[in-house]
C-alpha cells in the first residue's frame, strides 16, 4: 500500500526561519507549504489541509497563540497536531501554549534532528489506529483515599506510565475526579478532549472508536480520559455512564488505571466496583489512618473480597510520621507496599509535566516507581518473558537477576 506524504504548513514571519525549518524537514519527504504571517496561515490551512502545523509565536499581525486558538475552533483543525516554535522556553510560554491547545513546543534555535524526531512523533500519534478488542479483559487498578492531598493522582499517573513503559501496550488512565482532576496536567497534556465531551452523549452513542478519539495520547503510551474543563459538564456524568465506559475500556486496554476522588459518590463507587484491585492510599498521619479505617468499613459493607483492597503507604512527610507497625495495628491489616518521601522530585515533575517514572536514570525515585508498577502488573504478564521485551522490562529483569556467588 502506498500512502501520500504528510503535509506540513510552516508559519513564520522571518524568511530565514521558514527556510531553516523547511530545510530540516525536506529530507523526510514531506509536502511543505509556508505562510509569512498569521492571517495567511489561516487561509493556507484551509486550502492546503496540512496534517501538521508549525507555528512561530511572535508575528506582526496575529501571534502564534491566537492562530492556534482560531485553528482549534475550526472542526477540521480541532485535533490536528500543532507545534509552537517559541523564542524562549519559559513556564509562562508553556502554560499559554497549553491553554490554546498546542501539542508540542520547540525552542529556537533548534537542532534539525530534534525537530525531525518531534514531527515524526506528532504525525505518528495523530494517525488513527483502530482499536482492536483484546482477547482477555484488561486489569483495572483504582487508587483511592478519603483523605485528599496524599498522592492519589501522582501515583495513579506514575503507575499508568510505568505499566505502559514496561509492557509496551497502551494503558488507559481515567480521571474520575471529574470536577478538578489533575491527571492531564501531570502529563502536560492540553485539555483538548475530556469527560465533558461524553457528558451530553447517550450510552448508545458511545463505542470504542469514539472513546479512542476522546482519550488523549501521551508519548509514553498512556491514553488519558481527563477531567472536564468545566464543572457543570461533570454533573451530567452518571454512575451508569462511568460503569459502561470503564467496561468498554477494559476490553481495549491491557491496563486501566483509575485516579479517584476522595468521596463515595455514585461515579466513584462505579469505579471502585469495577476495579480488580483497589489500592487504598495511606499517609503516615492520624487523619489518613482514620480515613482509611472508614473506607475499609465501607468496603466490608460492600462485600468486596478481602484480596481486592490493599494498603499502600505513601510517605508524604519527611520525618515524625506514624510508625508503619502502629498503622497496621490500628487498621488490623498489613501495609502491602510503601513508597518513599520525595517532595522535591514530585513537585518538580508536576511543574514540568514529566512523571518521575520517566526519569529513571537521573532520579532514584523513578526506579522505585518502575519496580512498584511491575509488582502491580497482571500475573499473566509477570509470569513469562515478553516476545519483544521493552527497555523498561529488560532493565527490571536485569536488576532482579540473582547475583552469582563467587
Ligand atoms: N511521597 C511523597 N513525598 C512527598 N510529597 C508527595 C509524595 N506523594 C505526593 N506528594 C505531593 O503531595 C501533593 C498532593 O499529591 P496529589 O495531587 O497526587 O494528591 P491527591 O491525593 O490526588 O490530591 P487531591 O486531593 O488534590 O486530589 C503533591 O504536591 C505531591 O507532589
Ligand atoms: Mg487528585
PDB file of N, CA and C in Angstrom, residues 92-162:
ATOM      1  N   UNK A  92       5.789  30.427  31.465  1.00  0.00           N
ATOM      2  CA  UNK A  92       4.653  31.217  31.008  1.00  0.00           C
ATOM      3  C   UNK A  92       4.264  30.857  29.570  1.00  0.00           C
ATOM      4  N   UNK A  93       5.288  30.700  28.725  1.00  0.00           N
ATOM      5  CA  UNK A  93       5.019  30.349  27.328  1.00  0.00           C
ATOM      6  C   UNK A  93       4.382  28.971  27.235  1.00  0.00           C
ATOM      7  N   UNK A  94       4.910  28.014  28.060  1.00  0.00           N
ATOM      8  CA  UNK A  94       4.376  26.649  28.026  1.00  0.00           C
ATOM      9  C   UNK A  94       2.917  26.643  28.446  1.00  0.00           C
ATOM     10  N   UNK A  95       2.600  27.376  29.516  1.00  0.00           N
ATOM     11  CA  UNK A  95       1.228  27.422  30.014  1.00  0.00           C
ATOM     12  C   UNK A  95       0.307  28.039  28.966  1.00  0.00           C
ATOM     13  N   UNK A  96       0.792  29.104  28.332  1.00  0.00           N
ATOM     14  CA  UNK A  96      -0.034  29.741  27.286  1.00  0.00           C
ATOM     15  C   UNK A  96      -0.296  28.789  26.136  1.00  0.00           C
ATOM     16  N   UNK A  97       0.751  28.081  25.744  1.00  0.00           N
ATOM     17  CA  UNK A  97       0.617  27.101  24.669  1.00  0.00           C
ATOM     18  C   UNK A  97      -0.425  26.050  25.022  1.00  0.00           C
ATOM     19  N   UNK A  98      -0.362  25.580  26.279  1.00  0.00           N
ATOM     20  CA  UNK A  98      -1.328  24.575  26.757  1.00  0.00           C
ATOM     21  C   UNK A  98      -2.748  25.114  26.650  1.00  0.00           C
ATOM     22  N   UNK A  99      -2.903  26.351  27.083  1.00  0.00           N
ATOM     23  CA  UNK A  99      -4.245  26.941  27.114  1.00  0.00           C
ATOM     24  C   UNK A  99      -4.857  27.047  25.726  1.00  0.00           C
ATOM     25  N   UNK A 100      -4.039  27.334  24.722  1.00  0.00           N
ATOM     26  CA  UNK A 100      -4.601  27.490  23.381  1.00  0.00           C
ATOM     27  C   UNK A 100      -4.668  26.168  22.623  1.00  0.00           C
ATOM     28  N   UNK A 101      -4.106  25.100  23.201  1.00  0.00           N
ATOM     29  CA  UNK A 101      -4.292  23.782  22.605  1.00  0.00           C
ATOM     30  C   UNK A 101      -3.171  23.299  21.693  1.00  0.00           C
ATOM     31  N   UNK A 102      -1.932  23.800  21.907  1.00  0.00           N
ATOM     32  CA  UNK A 102      -0.812  23.279  21.109  1.00  0.00           C
ATOM     33  C   UNK A 102      -0.432  21.887  21.617  1.00  0.00           C
ATOM     34  N   UNK A 103       0.197  21.095  20.736  1.00  0.00           N
ATOM     35  CA  UNK A 103       0.565  19.734  21.117  1.00  0.00           C
ATOM     36  C   UNK A 103       2.019  19.621  21.556  1.00  0.00           C
ATOM     37  N   UNK A 104       2.849  20.514  21.045  1.00  0.00           N
ATOM     38  CA  UNK A 104       4.269  20.411  21.352  1.00  0.00           C
ATOM     39  C   UNK A 104       4.927  21.785  21.204  1.00  0.00           C
ATOM     40  N   UNK A 105       6.164  21.892  21.723  1.00  0.00           N
ATOM     41  CA  UNK A 105       6.903  23.150  21.677  1.00  0.00           C
ATOM     42  C   UNK A 105       8.311  22.863  21.244  1.00  0.00           C
ATOM     43  N   UNK A 106       8.892  23.790  20.523  1.00  0.00           N
ATOM     44  CA  UNK A 106      10.315  23.700  20.215  1.00  0.00           C
ATOM     45  C   UNK A 106      10.867  25.092  20.440  1.00  0.00           C
ATOM     46  N   UNK A 107      12.088  25.128  20.956  1.00  0.00           N
ATOM     47  CA  UNK A 107      12.741  26.405  21.187  1.00  0.00           C
ATOM     48  C   UNK A 107      13.642  26.757  20.017  1.00  0.00           C
ATOM     49  N   UNK A 108      13.692  28.042  19.709  1.00  0.00           N
ATOM     50  CA  UNK A 108      14.641  28.474  18.683  1.00  0.00           C
ATOM     51  C   UNK A 108      15.908  28.970  19.384  1.00  0.00           C
ATOM     52  N   UNK A 109      17.105  28.693  18.896  1.00  0.00           N
ATOM     53  CA  UNK A 109      17.394  27.862  17.723  1.00  0.00           C
ATOM     54  C   UNK A 109      17.211  26.378  18.043  1.00  0.00           C
ATOM     55  N   UNK A 110      16.867  25.586  17.039  1.00  0.00           N
ATOM     56  CA  UNK A 110      16.603  24.165  17.274  1.00  0.00           C
ATOM     57  C   UNK A 110      17.638  23.307  16.551  1.00  0.00           C
ATOM     58  N   UNK A 111      17.745  22.069  16.993  1.00  0.00           N
ATOM     59  CA  UNK A 111      18.591  21.098  16.300  1.00  0.00           C
ATOM     60  C   UNK A 111      17.716  20.405  15.254  1.00  0.00           C
ATOM     61  N   UNK A 112      18.141  20.359  13.980  1.00  0.00           N
ATOM     62  CA  UNK A 112      17.299  19.721  12.969  1.00  0.00           C
ATOM     63  C   UNK A 112      16.858  18.304  13.342  1.00  0.00           C
ATOM     64  N   UNK A 113      17.747  17.489  13.921  1.00  0.00           N
ATOM     65  CA  UNK A 113      17.347  16.101  14.238  1.00  0.00           C
ATOM     66  C   UNK A 113      16.231  16.075  15.272  1.00  0.00           C
ATOM     67  N   UNK A 114      16.261  17.013  16.217  1.00  0.00           N
ATOM     68  CA  UNK A 114      15.211  17.026  17.232  1.00  0.00           C
ATOM     69  C   UNK A 114      13.882  17.426  16.602  1.00  0.00           C
ATOM     70  N   UNK A 115      13.940  18.423  15.730  1.00  0.00           N
ATOM     71  CA  UNK A 115      12.715  18.836  15.051  1.00  0.00           C
ATOM     72  C   UNK A 115      12.141  17.671  14.235  1.00  0.00           C
ATOM     73  N   UNK A 116      13.016  16.980  13.493  1.00  0.00           N
ATOM     74  CA  UNK A 116      12.553  15.842  12.686  1.00  0.00           C
ATOM     75  C   UNK A 116      11.891  14.786  13.578  1.00  0.00           C
ATOM     76  N   UNK A 117      12.540  14.480  14.716  1.00  0.00           N
ATOM     77  CA  UNK A 117      12.014  13.431  15.595  1.00  0.00           C
ATOM     78  C   UNK A 117      10.659  13.840  16.168  1.00  0.00           C
ATOM     79  N   UNK A 118      10.544  15.084  16.569  1.00  0.00           N
ATOM     80  CA  UNK A 118       9.282  15.534  17.160  1.00  0.00           C
ATOM     81  C   UNK A 118       8.166  15.548  16.139  1.00  0.00           C
ATOM     82  N   UNK A 119       8.489  15.961  14.932  1.00  0.00           N
ATOM     83  CA  UNK A 119       7.481  15.988  13.871  1.00  0.00           C
ATOM     84  C   UNK A 119       7.005  14.568  13.568  1.00  0.00           C
ATOM     85  N   UNK A 120       7.966  13.639  13.486  1.00  0.00           N
ATOM     86  CA  UNK A 120       7.579  12.240  13.230  1.00  0.00           C
ATOM     87  C   UNK A 120       6.672  11.731  14.340  1.00  0.00           C
ATOM     88  N   UNK A 121       7.043  12.038  15.595  1.00  0.00           N
ATOM     89  CA  UNK A 121       6.242  11.554  16.732  1.00  0.00           C
ATOM     90  C   UNK A 121       4.834  12.144  16.696  1.00  0.00           C
ATOM     91  N   UNK A 122       4.730  13.429  16.391  1.00  0.00           N
ATOM     92  CA  UNK A 122       3.408  14.073  16.349  1.00  0.00           C
ATOM     93  C   UNK A 122       2.551  13.465  15.252  1.00  0.00           C
ATOM     94  N   UNK A 123       3.144  13.202  14.106  1.00  0.00           N
ATOM     95  CA  UNK A 123       2.379  12.639  12.998  1.00  0.00           C
ATOM     96  C   UNK A 123       1.961  11.206  13.308  1.00  0.00           C
ATOM     97  N   UNK A 124       2.864  10.456  13.946  1.00  0.00           N
ATOM     98  CA  UNK A 124       2.548   9.066  14.285  1.00  0.00           C
ATOM     99  C   UNK A 124       1.376   9.022  15.272  1.00  0.00           C
ATOM    100  N   UNK A 125       1.440   9.891  16.263  1.00  0.00           N
ATOM    101  CA  UNK A 125       0.373   9.900  17.275  1.00  0.00           C
ATOM    102  C   UNK A 125      -0.958  10.300  16.671  1.00  0.00           C
ATOM    103  N   UNK A 126      -0.906  11.136  15.635  1.00  0.00           N
ATOM    104  CA  UNK A 126      -2.155  11.642  15.064  1.00  0.00           C
ATOM    105  C   UNK A 126      -2.806  10.630  14.128  1.00  0.00           C
ATOM    106  N   UNK A 127      -2.040   9.623  13.677  1.00  0.00           N
ATOM    107  CA  UNK A 127      -2.611   8.643  12.756  1.00  0.00           C
ATOM    108  C   UNK A 127      -3.520   7.705  13.526  1.00  0.00           C
ATOM    109  N   UNK A 128      -4.800   7.685  13.210  1.00  0.00           N
ATOM    110  CA  UNK A 128      -5.680   6.831  13.996  1.00  0.00           C
ATOM    111  C   UNK A 128      -5.423   5.356  13.734  1.00  0.00           C
ATOM    112  N   UNK A 129      -5.195   4.622  14.803  1.00  0.00           N
ATOM    113  CA  UNK A 129      -5.107   3.167  14.658  1.00  0.00           C
ATOM    114  C   UNK A 129      -6.368   2.592  15.285  1.00  0.00           C
ATOM    115  N   UNK A 130      -7.228   1.949  14.480  1.00  0.00           N
ATOM    116  CA  UNK A 130      -8.485   1.468  15.030  1.00  0.00           C
ATOM    117  C   UNK A 130      -8.240   0.511  16.189  1.00  0.00           C
ATOM    118  N   UNK A 131      -8.992   0.700  17.258  1.00  0.00           N
ATOM    119  CA  UNK A 131      -8.810  -0.120  18.444  1.00  0.00           C
ATOM    120  C   UNK A 131      -9.350  -1.519  18.219  1.00  0.00           C
ATOM    121  N   UNK A 132      -8.526  -2.502  18.512  1.00  0.00           N
ATOM    122  CA  UNK A 132      -8.980  -3.890  18.423  1.00  0.00           C
ATOM    123  C   UNK A 132      -9.291  -4.381  19.832  1.00  0.00           C
ATOM    124  N   UNK A 133     -10.442  -5.045  20.000  1.00  0.00           N
ATOM    125  CA  UNK A 133     -10.695  -5.589  21.331  1.00  0.00           C
ATOM    126  C   UNK A 133      -9.635  -6.623  21.696  1.00  0.00           C
ATOM    127  N   UNK A 134      -9.249  -6.672  22.976  1.00  0.00           N
ATOM    128  CA  UNK A 134      -8.255  -7.635  23.439  1.00  0.00           C
ATOM    129  C   UNK A 134      -8.906  -9.002  23.559  1.00  0.00           C
ATOM    130  N   UNK A 135      -8.054 -10.031  23.534  1.00  0.00           N
ATOM    131  CA  UNK A 135      -8.575 -11.396  23.709  1.00  0.00           C
ATOM    132  C   UNK A 135      -9.121 -11.544  25.134  1.00  0.00           C
ATOM    133  N   UNK A 136      -8.366 -11.031  26.116  1.00  0.00           N
ATOM    134  CA  UNK A 136      -8.810 -11.122  27.512  1.00  0.00           C
ATOM    135  C   UNK A 136      -9.047  -9.710  28.020  1.00  0.00           C
ATOM    136  N   UNK A 137      -9.861  -9.592  29.060  1.00  0.00           N
ATOM    137  CA  UNK A 137     -10.132  -8.266  29.612  1.00  0.00           C
ATOM    138  C   UNK A 137      -8.895  -7.709  30.304  1.00  0.00           C
ATOM    139  N   UNK A 138      -8.736  -6.387  30.218  1.00  0.00           N
ATOM    140  CA  UNK A 138      -7.598  -5.750  30.867  1.00  0.00           C
ATOM    141  C   UNK A 138      -7.785  -5.701  32.380  1.00  0.00           C
ATOM    142  N   UNK A 139      -6.681  -5.374  33.061  1.00  0.00           N
ATOM    143  CA  UNK A 139      -6.704  -5.313  34.527  1.00  0.00           C
ATOM    144  C   UNK A 139      -6.971  -3.883  34.953  1.00  0.00           C
ATOM    145  N   UNK A 140      -7.934  -3.722  35.865  1.00  0.00           N
ATOM    146  CA  UNK A 140      -8.290  -2.367  36.300  1.00  0.00           C
ATOM    147  C   UNK A 140      -7.806  -2.136  37.729  1.00  0.00           C
ATOM    148  N   UNK A 141      -7.000  -1.090  37.917  1.00  0.00           N
ATOM    149  CA  UNK A 141      -6.437  -0.791  39.238  1.00  0.00           C
ATOM    150  C   UNK A 141      -6.889   0.612  39.647  1.00  0.00           C
ATOM    151  N   UNK A 142      -7.525   0.723  40.816  1.00  0.00           N
ATOM    152  CA  UNK A 142      -8.004   2.026  41.283  1.00  0.00           C
ATOM    153  C   UNK A 142      -7.145   2.517  42.433  1.00  0.00           C
ATOM    154  N   UNK A 143      -6.816   3.805  42.438  1.00  0.00           N
ATOM    155  CA  UNK A 143      -6.141   4.409  43.585  1.00  0.00           C
ATOM    156  C   UNK A 143      -7.137   5.295  44.303  1.00  0.00           C
ATOM    157  N   UNK A 144      -7.220   5.113  45.624  1.00  0.00           N
ATOM    158  CA  UNK A 144      -8.292   5.771  46.364  1.00  0.00           C
ATOM    159  C   UNK A 144      -7.832   6.176  47.764  1.00  0.00           C
ATOM    160  N   UNK A 145      -8.389   7.287  48.228  1.00  0.00           N
ATOM    161  CA  UNK A 145      -8.211   7.695  49.618  1.00  0.00           C
ATOM    162  C   UNK A 145      -9.333   8.667  49.950  1.00  0.00           C
ATOM    163  N   UNK A 146      -9.896   8.555  51.139  1.00  0.00           N
ATOM    164  CA  UNK A 146     -10.927   9.535  51.521  1.00  0.00           C
ATOM    165  C   UNK A 146     -10.279  10.843  51.938  1.00  0.00           C
ATOM    166  N   UNK A 147      -9.024  10.767  52.267  1.00  0.00           N
ATOM    167  CA  UNK A 147      -8.272  11.970  52.650  1.00  0.00           C
ATOM    168  C   UNK A 147      -7.583  12.518  51.404  1.00  0.00           C
ATOM    169  N   UNK A 148      -7.773  13.801  51.139  1.00  0.00           N
ATOM    170  CA  UNK A 148      -7.198  14.395  49.927  1.00  0.00           C
ATOM    171  C   UNK A 148      -5.742  14.795  50.105  1.00  0.00           C
ATOM    172  N   UNK A 149      -5.083  15.049  48.994  1.00  0.00           N
ATOM    173  CA  UNK A 149      -3.746  15.619  49.014  1.00  0.00           C
ATOM    174  C   UNK A 149      -2.639  14.708  49.476  1.00  0.00           C
ATOM    175  N   UNK A 150      -2.853  13.373  49.409  1.00  0.00           N
ATOM    176  CA  UNK A 150      -1.765  12.484  49.852  1.00  0.00           C
ATOM    177  C   UNK A 150      -1.184  11.660  48.696  1.00  0.00           C
ATOM    178  N   UNK A 151      -1.446  12.093  47.463  1.00  0.00           N
ATOM    179  CA  UNK A 151      -0.697  11.496  46.346  1.00  0.00           C
ATOM    180  C   UNK A 151      -1.470  10.545  45.431  1.00  0.00           C
ATOM    181  N   UNK A 152      -2.799  10.519  45.524  1.00  0.00           N
ATOM    182  CA  UNK A 152      -3.574   9.610  44.657  1.00  0.00           C
ATOM    183  C   UNK A 152      -3.270   9.886  43.184  1.00  0.00           C
ATOM    184  N   UNK A 153      -3.387  11.141  42.768  1.00  0.00           N
ATOM    185  CA  UNK A 153      -3.188  11.464  41.348  1.00  0.00           C
ATOM    186  C   UNK A 153      -1.736  11.258  40.931  1.00  0.00           C
ATOM    187  N   UNK A 154      -0.812  11.657  41.784  1.00  0.00           N
ATOM    188  CA  UNK A 154       0.615  11.473  41.494  1.00  0.00           C
ATOM    189  C   UNK A 154       0.904  10.004  41.227  1.00  0.00           C
ATOM    190  N   UNK A 155       0.425   9.132  42.115  1.00  0.00           N
ATOM    191  CA  UNK A 155       0.780   7.718  41.981  1.00  0.00           C
ATOM    192  C   UNK A 155      -0.002   7.056  40.852  1.00  0.00           C
ATOM    193  N   UNK A 156      -1.251   7.470  40.628  1.00  0.00           N
ATOM    194  CA  UNK A 156      -2.020   6.899  39.513  1.00  0.00           C
ATOM    195  C   UNK A 156      -1.320   7.209  38.189  1.00  0.00           C
ATOM    196  N   UNK A 157      -0.853   8.446  38.045  1.00  0.00           N
ATOM    197  CA  UNK A 157      -0.176   8.843  36.806  1.00  0.00           C
ATOM    198  C   UNK A 157       1.107   8.045  36.608  1.00  0.00           C
ATOM    199  N   UNK A 158       1.905   7.945  37.673  1.00  0.00           N
ATOM    200  CA  UNK A 158       3.161   7.201  37.553  1.00  0.00           C
ATOM    201  C   UNK A 158       2.930   5.720  37.295  1.00  0.00           C
ATOM    202  N   UNK A 159       1.881   5.164  37.906  1.00  0.00           N
ATOM    203  CA  UNK A 159       1.578   3.748  37.666  1.00  0.00           C
ATOM    204  C   UNK A 159       1.196   3.521  36.197  1.00  0.00           C
ATOM    205  N   UNK A 160       0.335   4.379  35.668  1.00  0.00           N
ATOM    206  CA  UNK A 160      -0.099   4.219  34.270  1.00  0.00           C
ATOM    207  C   UNK A 160       1.104   4.308  33.327  1.00  0.00           C
ATOM    208  N   UNK A 161       1.962   5.298  33.552  1.00  0.00           N
ATOM    209  CA  UNK A 161       3.137   5.462  32.682  1.00  0.00           C
ATOM    210  C   UNK A 161       4.091   4.271  32.860  1.00  0.00           C
ATOM    211  N   UNK A 162       4.283   3.855  34.111  1.00  0.00           N
ATOM    212  CA  UNK A 162       5.167   2.709  34.381  1.00  0.00           C
ATOM    213  C   UNK A 162       4.687   1.461  33.654  1.00  0.00           C
TER     214      UNK A 162
END
